[in-house]
Amino acid sequence: MSTATAPITKPIAPVSRAVLRPVDPGNDASCAHCGEPVKFAARHQRRQVIANVYVNARWNRVEHFHEDCYEAAGAPYGGITESSEPLPRRRAG
């Protein structure tokens, strides 16, 4: 009788990354670079960079940036990934 063994895989450590998303109405985040609010504006359809930040392979925080500020900050979390999926909407409770 032969025994099959599962391949051994190393866990992949999460990496901090940045995603470009539209600014949603009611957003109250502040830009991690300039400190100004990242505000929704219906006429301008602004976009923001959102970065999930990991420290020692554990999620630590989310940082928000104005699109221009992320580049001015030197792209601290690497290149921007443009999100093709909308954010899930929360239902009012």
PDB file of N, CA and C in Angstrom:
ATOM      1  N   MET A   1       0.842  -1.166   0.000  1.00  0.00           N
ATOM      2  CA  MET A   1       0.000   0.000   0.000  1.00  0.00           C
ATOM      3  C   MET A   1       0.892   1.236   0.000  1.00  0.00           C
ATOM      4  N   SER A   2       0.591   2.187  -0.852  1.00  0.00           N
ATOM      5  CA  SER A   2       1.386   3.408  -0.917  1.00  0.00           C
ATOM      6  C   SER A   2       0.661   4.535  -0.196  1.00  0.00           C
ATOM      7  N   THR A   3       1.434   5.390   0.383  1.00  0.00           N
ATOM      8  CA  THR A   3       0.835   6.541   1.060  1.00  0.00           C
ATOM      9  C   THR A   3       1.190   7.798   0.295  1.00  0.00           C
ATOM     10  N   ALA A   4       0.197   8.588   0.062  1.00  0.00           N
ATOM     11  CA  ALA A   4       0.406   9.863  -0.629  1.00  0.00           C
ATOM     12  C   ALA A   4       0.746  10.920   0.409  1.00  0.00           C
ATOM     13  N   THR A   5       1.695  11.712   0.092  1.00  0.00           N
ATOM     14  CA  THR A   5       2.048  12.792   1.004  1.00  0.00           C
ATOM     15  C   THR A   5       1.678  14.123   0.362  1.00  0.00           C
ATOM     16  N   ALA A   6       1.202  15.003   1.194  1.00  0.00           N
ATOM     17  CA  ALA A   6       0.839  16.333   0.712  1.00  0.00           C
ATOM     18  C   ALA A   6       2.109  17.146   0.543  1.00  0.00           C
ATOM     19  N   PRO A   7       2.151  17.979  -0.493  1.00  0.00           N
ATOM     20  CA  PRO A   7       3.342  18.812  -0.655  1.00  0.00           C
ATOM     21  C   PRO A   7       3.467  19.798   0.507  1.00  0.00           C
ATOM     22  N   ILE A   8       4.664  20.021   0.918  1.00  0.00           N
ATOM     23  CA  ILE A   8       4.913  20.964   2.009  1.00  0.00           C
ATOM     24  C   ILE A   8       5.026  22.351   1.395  1.00  0.00           C
ATOM     25  N   THR A   9       4.206  23.234   1.901  1.00  0.00           N
ATOM     26  CA  THR A   9       4.235  24.613   1.406  1.00  0.00           C
ATOM     27  C   THR A   9       4.595  25.547   2.548  1.00  0.00           C
ATOM     28  N   LYS A  10       5.396  26.519   2.242  1.00  0.00           N
ATOM     29  CA  LYS A  10       5.748  27.529   3.227  1.00  0.00           C
ATOM     30  C   LYS A  10       4.643  28.571   3.246  1.00  0.00           C
ATOM     31  N   PRO A  11       4.219  28.991   4.424  1.00  0.00           N
ATOM     32  CA  PRO A  11       3.230  30.065   4.466  1.00  0.00           C
ATOM     33  C   PRO A  11       3.826  31.339   3.885  1.00  0.00           C
ATOM     34  N   ILE A  12       3.035  32.039   3.129  1.00  0.00           N
ATOM     35  CA  ILE A  12       3.492  33.279   2.507  1.00  0.00           C
ATOM     36  C   ILE A  12       3.194  34.431   3.459  1.00  0.00           C
ATOM     37  N   ALA A  13       4.215  35.184   3.782  1.00  0.00           N
ATOM     38  CA  ALA A  13       4.032  36.336   4.662  1.00  0.00           C
ATOM     39  C   ALA A  13       3.314  37.439   3.896  1.00  0.00           C
ATOM     40  N   PRO A  14       2.262  38.018   4.469  1.00  0.00           N
ATOM     41  CA  PRO A  14       1.568  39.113   3.789  1.00  0.00           C
ATOM     42  C   PRO A  14       2.504  40.296   3.573  1.00  0.00           C
ATOM     43  N   VAL A  15       2.294  40.981   2.482  1.00  0.00           N
ATOM     44  CA  VAL A  15       3.128  42.119   2.118  1.00  0.00           C
ATOM     45  C   VAL A  15       2.254  43.365   2.059  1.00  0.00           C
ATOM     46  N   SER A  16       2.765  44.465   2.592  1.00  0.00           N
ATOM     47  CA  SER A  16       2.034  45.726   2.503  1.00  0.00           C
ATOM     48  C   SER A  16       1.896  46.095   1.035  1.00  0.00           C
ATOM     49  N   ARG A  17       0.703  46.560   0.655  1.00  0.00           N
ATOM     50  CA  ARG A  17       0.484  46.919  -0.737  1.00  0.00           C
ATOM     51  C   ARG A  17      -0.519  48.054  -0.810  1.00  0.00           C
ATOM     52  N   ALA A  18      -0.539  48.709  -1.949  1.00  0.00           N
ATOM     53  CA  ALA A  18      -1.402  49.877  -2.137  1.00  0.00           C
ATOM     54  C   ALA A  18      -2.372  49.618  -3.287  1.00  0.00           C
ATOM     55  N   VAL A  19      -3.615  50.047  -3.089  1.00  0.00           N
ATOM     56  CA  VAL A  19      -4.673  49.880  -4.081  1.00  0.00           C
ATOM     57  C   VAL A  19      -5.334  51.227  -4.315  1.00  0.00           C
ATOM     58  N   LEU A  20      -5.644  51.534  -5.568  1.00  0.00           N
ATOM     59  CA  LEU A  20      -6.323  52.775  -5.933  1.00  0.00           C
ATOM     60  C   LEU A  20      -7.819  52.525  -5.976  1.00  0.00           C
ATOM     61  N   ARG A  21      -8.574  53.338  -5.246  1.00  0.00           N
ATOM     62  CA  ARG A  21     -10.029  53.187  -5.171  1.00  0.00           C
ATOM     63  C   ARG A  21     -10.694  54.549  -5.209  1.00  0.00           C
ATOM     64  N   PRO A  22     -11.977  54.576  -5.612  1.00  0.00           N
ATOM     65  CA  PRO A  22     -12.711  55.850  -5.542  1.00  0.00           C
ATOM     66  C   PRO A  22     -12.923  56.251  -4.082  1.00  0.00           C
ATOM     67  N   VAL A  23     -13.034  57.541  -3.842  1.00  0.00           N
ATOM     68  CA  VAL A  23     -13.345  58.034  -2.499  1.00  0.00           C
ATOM     69  C   VAL A  23     -14.859  57.926  -2.327  1.00  0.00           C
ATOM     70  N   ASP A  24     -15.287  57.235  -1.285  1.00  0.00           N
ATOM     71  CA  ASP A  24     -16.709  57.048  -1.027  1.00  0.00           C
ATOM     72  C   ASP A  24     -17.291  58.217  -0.241  1.00  0.00           C
ATOM     73  N   PRO A  25     -18.588  58.514  -0.453  1.00  0.00           N
ATOM     74  CA  PRO A  25     -19.243  59.545   0.355  1.00  0.00           C
ATOM     75  C   PRO A  25     -19.159  59.170   1.836  1.00  0.00           C
ATOM     76  N   GLY A  26     -18.932  60.138   2.678  1.00  0.00           N
ATOM     77  CA  GLY A  26     -18.855  59.891   4.115  1.00  0.00           C
ATOM     78  C   GLY A  26     -17.490  59.427   4.585  1.00  0.00           C
ATOM     79  N   ASN A  27     -16.531  59.354   3.688  1.00  0.00           N
ATOM     80  CA  ASN A  27     -15.183  58.942   4.066  1.00  0.00           C
ATOM     81  C   ASN A  27     -14.606  59.967   5.045  1.00  0.00           C
ATOM     82  N   ASP A  28     -14.060  59.507   6.160  1.00  0.00           N
ATOM     83  CA  ASP A  28     -13.508  60.432   7.150  1.00  0.00           C
ATOM     84  C   ASP A  28     -12.021  60.184   7.412  1.00  0.00           C
ATOM     85  N   ALA A  29     -11.344  59.546   6.471  1.00  0.00           N
ATOM     86  CA  ALA A  29      -9.926  59.246   6.639  1.00  0.00           C
ATOM     87  C   ALA A  29      -9.070  60.487   6.364  1.00  0.00           C
ATOM     88  N   SER A  30      -7.909  60.510   6.980  1.00  0.00           N
ATOM     89  CA  SER A  30      -6.933  61.566   6.729  1.00  0.00           C
ATOM     90  C   SER A  30      -5.760  60.983   5.956  1.00  0.00           C
ATOM     91  N   CYS A  31      -5.168  61.793   5.105  1.00  0.00           N
ATOM     92  CA  CYS A  31      -4.034  61.372   4.297  1.00  0.00           C
ATOM     93  C   CYS A  31      -2.815  61.151   5.193  1.00  0.00           C
ATOM     94  N   ALA A  32      -2.169  60.001   5.047  1.00  0.00           N
ATOM     95  CA  ALA A  32      -0.996  59.674   5.861  1.00  0.00           C
ATOM     96  C   ALA A  32       0.209  60.542   5.507  1.00  0.00           C
ATOM     97  N   HIS A  33       0.174  61.178   4.334  1.00  0.00           N
ATOM     98  CA  HIS A  33       1.309  62.016   3.913  1.00  0.00           C
ATOM     99  C   HIS A  33       1.131  63.471   4.331  1.00  0.00           C
ATOM    100  N   CYS A  34      -0.006  64.071   3.959  1.00  0.00           N
ATOM    101  CA  CYS A  34      -0.190  65.508   4.228  1.00  0.00           C
ATOM    102  C   CYS A  34      -1.069  65.790   5.442  1.00  0.00           C
ATOM    103  N   GLY A  35      -1.805  64.790   5.927  1.00  0.00           N
ATOM    104  CA  GLY A  35      -2.658  64.970   7.095  1.00  0.00           C
ATOM    105  C   GLY A  35      -4.020  65.561   6.813  1.00  0.00           C
ATOM    106  N   GLU A  36      -4.273  65.997   5.583  1.00  0.00           N
ATOM    107  CA  GLU A  36      -5.568  66.584   5.211  1.00  0.00           C
ATOM    108  C   GLU A  36      -6.595  65.472   4.999  1.00  0.00           C
ATOM    109  N   PRO A  37      -7.886  65.779   5.182  1.00  0.00           N
ATOM    110  CA  PRO A  37      -8.913  64.767   4.950  1.00  0.00           C
ATOM    111  C   PRO A  37      -8.947  64.308   3.490  1.00  0.00           C
ATOM    112  N   VAL A  38      -9.241  63.041   3.304  1.00  0.00           N
ATOM    113  CA  VAL A  38      -9.444  62.482   1.963  1.00  0.00           C
ATOM    114  C   VAL A  38     -10.953  62.573   1.743  1.00  0.00           C
ATOM    115  N   LYS A  39     -11.393  63.632   1.037  1.00  0.00           N
ATOM    116  CA  LYS A  39     -12.824  63.949   0.935  1.00  0.00           C
ATOM    117  C   LYS A  39     -13.439  63.498  -0.378  1.00  0.00           C
ATOM    118  N   PHE A  40     -14.693  63.122  -0.288  1.00  0.00           N
ATOM    119  CA  PHE A  40     -15.500  62.799  -1.463  1.00  0.00           C
ATOM    120  C   PHE A  40     -15.921  64.102  -2.126  1.00  0.00           C
ATOM    121  N   ALA A  41     -15.906  64.133  -3.448  1.00  0.00           N
ATOM    122  CA  ALA A  41     -16.406  65.269  -4.214  1.00  0.00           C
ATOM    123  C   ALA A  41     -17.114  64.711  -5.448  1.00  0.00           C
ATOM    124  N   ALA A  42     -18.423  64.877  -5.509  1.00  0.00           N
ATOM    125  CA  ALA A  42     -19.228  64.268  -6.579  1.00  0.00           C
ATOM    126  C   ALA A  42     -18.784  64.721  -7.968  1.00  0.00           C
ATOM    127  N   ARG A  43     -18.468  65.975  -8.115  1.00  0.00           N
ATOM    128  CA  ARG A  43     -18.119  66.499  -9.445  1.00  0.00           C
ATOM    129  C   ARG A  43     -16.727  66.073  -9.906  1.00  0.00           C
ATOM    130  N   HIS A  44     -15.818  65.808  -8.970  1.00  0.00           N
ATOM    131  CA  HIS A  44     -14.438  65.521  -9.342  1.00  0.00           C
ATOM    132  C   HIS A  44     -14.109  64.032  -9.391  1.00  0.00           C
ATOM    133  N   GLN A  45     -14.935  63.197  -8.773  1.00  0.00           N
ATOM    134  CA  GLN A  45     -14.713  61.749  -8.736  1.00  0.00           C
ATOM    135  C   GLN A  45     -13.271  61.429  -8.334  1.00  0.00           C
ATOM    136  N   ARG A  46     -12.893  61.941  -7.193  1.00  0.00           N
ATOM    137  CA  ARG A  46     -11.526  61.738  -6.692  1.00  0.00           C
ATOM    138  C   ARG A  46     -11.263  60.276  -6.363  1.00  0.00           C
ATOM    139  N   ARG A  47      -9.972  59.939  -6.378  1.00  0.00           N
ATOM    140  CA  ARG A  47      -9.562  58.593  -6.014  1.00  0.00           C
ATOM    141  C   ARG A  47      -8.536  58.674  -4.894  1.00  0.00           C
ATOM    142  N   GLN A  48      -8.451  57.617  -4.120  1.00  0.00           N
ATOM    143  CA  GLN A  48      -7.523  57.562  -3.005  1.00  0.00           C
ATOM    144  C   GLN A  48      -6.701  56.280  -3.110  1.00  0.00           C
ATOM    145  N   VAL A  49      -5.564  56.298  -2.472  1.00  0.00           N
ATOM    146  CA  VAL A  49      -4.742  55.103  -2.373  1.00  0.00           C
ATOM    147  C   VAL A  49      -4.934  54.570  -0.960  1.00  0.00           C
ATOM    148  N   ILE A  50      -5.292  53.298  -0.872  1.00  0.00           N
ATOM    149  CA  ILE A  50      -5.470  52.639   0.416  1.00  0.00           C
ATOM    150  C   ILE A  50      -4.396  51.572   0.533  1.00  0.00           C
ATOM    151  N   ALA A  51      -3.675  51.581   1.645  1.00  0.00           N
ATOM    152  CA  ALA A  51      -2.607  50.602   1.853  1.00  0.00           C
ATOM    153  C   ALA A  51      -2.880  49.794   3.118  1.00  0.00           C
ATOM    154  N   ASN A  52      -2.908  48.479   2.987  1.00  0.00           N
ATOM    155  CA  ASN A  52      -2.902  47.591   4.143  1.00  0.00           C
ATOM    156  C   ASN A  52      -1.452  47.454   4.556  1.00  0.00           C
ATOM    157  N   VAL A  53      -1.161  47.769   5.806  1.00  0.00           N
ATOM    158  CA  VAL A  53       0.217  47.764   6.284  1.00  0.00           C
ATOM    159  C   VAL A  53       0.408  46.584   7.235  1.00  0.00           C
ATOM    160  N   TYR A  54       1.415  45.779   6.942  1.00  0.00           N
ATOM    161  CA  TYR A  54       1.757  44.618   7.766  1.00  0.00           C
ATOM    162  C   TYR A  54       3.090  44.879   8.462  1.00  0.00           C
ATOM    163  N   VAL A  55       3.171  44.508   9.730  1.00  0.00           N
ATOM    164  CA  VAL A  55       4.397  44.616  10.510  1.00  0.00           C
ATOM    165  C   VAL A  55       4.680  43.235  11.089  1.00  0.00           C
ATOM    166  N   ASN A  56       5.874  42.724  10.834  1.00  0.00           N
ATOM    167  CA  ASN A  56       6.252  41.380  11.280  1.00  0.00           C
ATOM    168  C   ASN A  56       5.243  40.337  10.817  1.00  0.00           C
ATOM    169  N   ALA A  57       4.841  40.447   9.552  1.00  0.00           N
ATOM    170  CA  ALA A  57       3.912  39.511   8.900  1.00  0.00           C
ATOM    171  C   ALA A  57       2.519  39.492   9.526  1.00  0.00           C
ATOM    172  N   ARG A  58       2.158  40.534  10.269  1.00  0.00           N
ATOM    173  CA  ARG A  58       0.812  40.644  10.843  1.00  0.00           C
ATOM    174  C   ARG A  58       0.206  41.972  10.432  1.00  0.00           C
ATOM    175  N   TRP A  59      -1.099  41.939  10.120  1.00  0.00           N
ATOM    176  CA  TRP A  59      -1.778  43.171   9.744  1.00  0.00           C
ATOM    177  C   TRP A  59      -1.690  44.139  10.912  1.00  0.00           C
ATOM    178  N   ASN A  60      -1.355  45.412  10.594  1.00  0.00           N
ATOM    179  CA  ASN A  60      -1.181  46.420  11.628  1.00  0.00           C
ATOM    180  C   ASN A  60      -2.169  47.561  11.492  1.00  0.00           C
ATOM    181  N   ARG A  61      -2.362  48.052  10.246  1.00  0.00           N
ATOM    182  CA  ARG A  61      -3.236  49.217  10.059  1.00  0.00           C
ATOM    183  C   ARG A  61      -3.518  49.424   8.576  1.00  0.00           C
ATOM    184  N   VAL A  62      -4.428  50.364   8.319  1.00  0.00           N
ATOM    185  CA  VAL A  62      -4.723  50.807   6.959  1.00  0.00           C
ATOM    186  C   VAL A  62      -4.328  52.275   6.882  1.00  0.00           C
ATOM    187  N   GLU A  63      -3.639  52.644   5.822  1.00  0.00           N
ATOM    188  CA  GLU A  63      -3.292  54.043   5.606  1.00  0.00           C
ATOM    189  C   GLU A  63      -3.954  54.520   4.323  1.00  0.00           C
ATOM    190  N   HIS A  64      -4.463  55.756   4.363  1.00  0.00           N
ATOM    191  CA  HIS A  64      -5.117  56.372   3.219  1.00  0.00           C
ATOM    192  C   HIS A  64      -4.225  57.509   2.718  1.00  0.00           C
ATOM    193  N   PHE A  65      -4.196  57.693   1.392  1.00  0.00           N
ATOM    194  CA  PHE A  65      -3.432  58.763   0.773  1.00  0.00           C
ATOM    195  C   PHE A  65      -4.267  59.395  -0.328  1.00  0.00           C
ATOM    196  N   HIS A  66      -4.082  60.708  -0.544  1.00  0.00           N
ATOM    197  CA  HIS A  66      -4.568  61.298  -1.788  1.00  0.00           C
ATOM    198  C   HIS A  66      -3.743  60.654  -2.893  1.00  0.00           C
ATOM    199  N   GLU A  67      -4.305  60.536  -4.063  1.00  0.00           N
ATOM    200  CA  GLU A  67      -3.591  59.899  -5.167  1.00  0.00           C
ATOM    201  C   GLU A  67      -2.240  60.579  -5.428  1.00  0.00           C
ATOM    202  N   ASP A  68      -2.225  61.915  -5.453  1.00  0.00           N
ATOM    203  CA  ASP A  68      -0.981  62.658  -5.687  1.00  0.00           C
ATOM    204  C   ASP A  68      -0.002  62.538  -4.513  1.00  0.00           C
ATOM    205  N   CYS A  69      -0.531  62.503  -3.308  1.00  0.00           N
ATOM    206  CA  CYS A  69       0.331  62.424  -2.126  1.00  0.00           C
ATOM    207  C   CYS A  69       1.072  61.093  -2.046  1.00  0.00           C
ATOM    208  N   TYR A  70       0.463  60.031  -2.533  1.00  0.00           N
ATOM    209  CA  TYR A  70       1.136  58.729  -2.481  1.00  0.00           C
ATOM    210  C   TYR A  70       2.427  58.776  -3.284  1.00  0.00           C
ATOM    211  N   GLU A  71       2.367  59.361  -4.462  1.00  0.00           N
ATOM    212  CA  GLU A  71       3.567  59.494  -5.291  1.00  0.00           C
ATOM    213  C   GLU A  71       4.561  60.451  -4.641  1.00  0.00           C
ATOM    214  N   ALA A  72       4.062  61.559  -4.057  1.00  0.00           N
ATOM    215  CA  ALA A  72       4.940  62.524  -3.398  1.00  0.00           C
ATOM    216  C   ALA A  72       5.645  61.904  -2.188  1.00  0.00           C
ATOM    217  N   ALA A  73       4.999  60.929  -1.552  1.00  0.00           N
ATOM    218  CA  ALA A  73       5.586  60.245  -0.392  1.00  0.00           C
ATOM    219  C   ALA A  73       6.614  59.204  -0.811  1.00  0.00           C
ATOM    220  N   GLY A  74       6.793  59.019  -2.119  1.00  0.00           N
ATOM    221  CA  GLY A  74       7.768  58.045  -2.609  1.00  0.00           C
ATOM    222  C   GLY A  74       7.217  56.640  -2.710  1.00  0.00           C
ATOM    223  N   ALA A  75       5.891  56.520  -2.871  1.00  0.00           N
ATOM    224  CA  ALA A  75       5.224  55.209  -2.996  1.00  0.00           C
ATOM    225  C   ALA A  75       5.730  54.246  -1.921  1.00  0.00           C
ATOM    226  N   PRO A  76       5.461  54.552  -0.639  1.00  0.00           N
ATOM    227  CA  PRO A  76       6.028  53.763   0.454  1.00  0.00           C
ATOM    228  C   PRO A  76       5.630  52.288   0.472  1.00  0.00           C
ATOM    229  N   TYR A  77       4.553  51.923  -0.193  1.00  0.00           N
ATOM    230  CA  TYR A  77       4.116  50.525  -0.202  1.00  0.00           C
ATOM    231  C   TYR A  77       4.144  49.945  -1.608  1.00  0.00           C
ATOM    232  N   GLY A  78       5.031  50.456  -2.429  1.00  0.00           N
ATOM    233  CA  GLY A  78       5.211  49.929  -3.775  1.00  0.00           C
ATOM    234  C   GLY A  78       4.241  50.524  -4.776  1.00  0.00           C
ATOM    235  N   GLY A  79       4.255  49.935  -5.975  1.00  0.00           N
ATOM    236  CA  GLY A  79       3.382  50.411  -7.035  1.00  0.00           C
ATOM    237  C   GLY A  79       1.921  50.254  -6.677  1.00  0.00           C
ATOM    238  N   ILE A  80       1.109  51.072  -7.297  1.00  0.00           N
ATOM    239  CA  ILE A  80      -0.331  51.062  -7.022  1.00  0.00           C
ATOM    240  C   ILE A  80      -1.012  50.028  -7.904  1.00  0.00           C
ATOM    241  N   THR A  81      -1.840  49.190  -7.285  1.00  0.00           N
ATOM    242  CA  THR A  81      -2.680  48.249  -8.006  1.00  0.00           C
ATOM    243  C   THR A  81      -4.035  48.907  -8.183  1.00  0.00           C
ATOM    244  N   GLU A  82      -4.509  48.970  -9.406  1.00  0.00           N
ATOM    245  CA  GLU A  82      -5.831  49.568  -9.648  1.00  0.00           C
ATOM    246  C   GLU A  82      -6.875  48.492  -9.413  1.00  0.00           C
ATOM    247  N   SER A  83      -7.775  48.752  -8.502  1.00  0.00           N
ATOM    248  CA  SER A  83      -8.801  47.782  -8.160  1.00  0.00           C
ATOM    249  C   SER A  83      -9.896  47.787  -9.207  1.00  0.00           C
ATOM    250  N   SER A  84     -10.277  46.605  -9.644  1.00  0.00           N
ATOM    251  CA  SER A  84     -11.363  46.497 -10.616  1.00  0.00           C
ATOM    252  C   SER A  84     -12.684  46.177  -9.934  1.00  0.00           C
ATOM    253  N   GLU A  85     -12.627  45.857  -8.652  1.00  0.00           N
ATOM    254  CA  GLU A  85     -13.843  45.498  -7.927  1.00  0.00           C
ATOM    255  C   GLU A  85     -14.263  46.638  -7.010  1.00  0.00           C
ATOM    256  N   PRO A  86     -15.560  46.920  -6.955  1.00  0.00           N
ATOM    257  CA  PRO A  86     -16.020  47.945  -6.022  1.00  0.00           C
ATOM    258  C   PRO A  86     -15.928  47.427  -4.591  1.00  0.00           C
ATOM    259  N   LEU A  87     -15.824  48.331  -3.636  1.00  0.00           N
ATOM    260  CA  LEU A  87     -15.819  47.932  -2.248  1.00  0.00           C
ATOM    261  C   LEU A  87     -17.188  47.385  -1.874  1.00  0.00           C
ATOM    262  N   PRO A  88     -17.249  46.376  -1.021  1.00  0.00           N
ATOM    263  CA  PRO A  88     -18.550  45.878  -0.581  1.00  0.00           C
ATOM    264  C   PRO A  88     -19.251  46.943   0.254  1.00  0.00           C
ATOM    265  N   ARG A  89     -20.532  47.066   0.090  1.00  0.00           N
ATOM    266  CA  ARG A  89     -21.320  48.045   0.834  1.00  0.00           C
ATOM    267  C   ARG A  89     -21.791  47.440   2.131  1.00  0.00           C
ATOM    268  N   ARG A  90     -21.718  48.239   3.187  1.00  0.00           N
ATOM    269  CA  ARG A  90     -22.220  47.792   4.479  1.00  0.00           C
ATOM    270  C   ARG A  90     -23.697  48.132   4.579  1.00  0.00           C
ATOM    271  N   ARG A  91     -24.452  47.214   5.134  1.00  0.00           N
ATOM    272  CA  ARG A  91     -25.874  47.478   5.329  1.00  0.00           C
ATOM    273  C   ARG A  91     -26.079  48.200   6.657  1.00  0.00           C
ATOM    274  N   ALA A  92     -27.032  49.116   6.637  1.00  0.00           N
ATOM    275  CA  ALA A  92     -27.347  49.831   7.889  1.00  0.00           C
ATOM    276  C   ALA A  92     -27.954  48.862   8.879  1.00  0.00           C
ATOM    277  N   GLY A  93     -27.543  48.976  10.117  1.00  0.00           N
ATOM    278  CA  GLY A  93     -27.988  48.021  11.133  1.00  0.00           C
ATOM    279  C   GLY A  93     -29.021  48.564  11.951  1.00  0.00           C
TER     280      GLY A  93
END
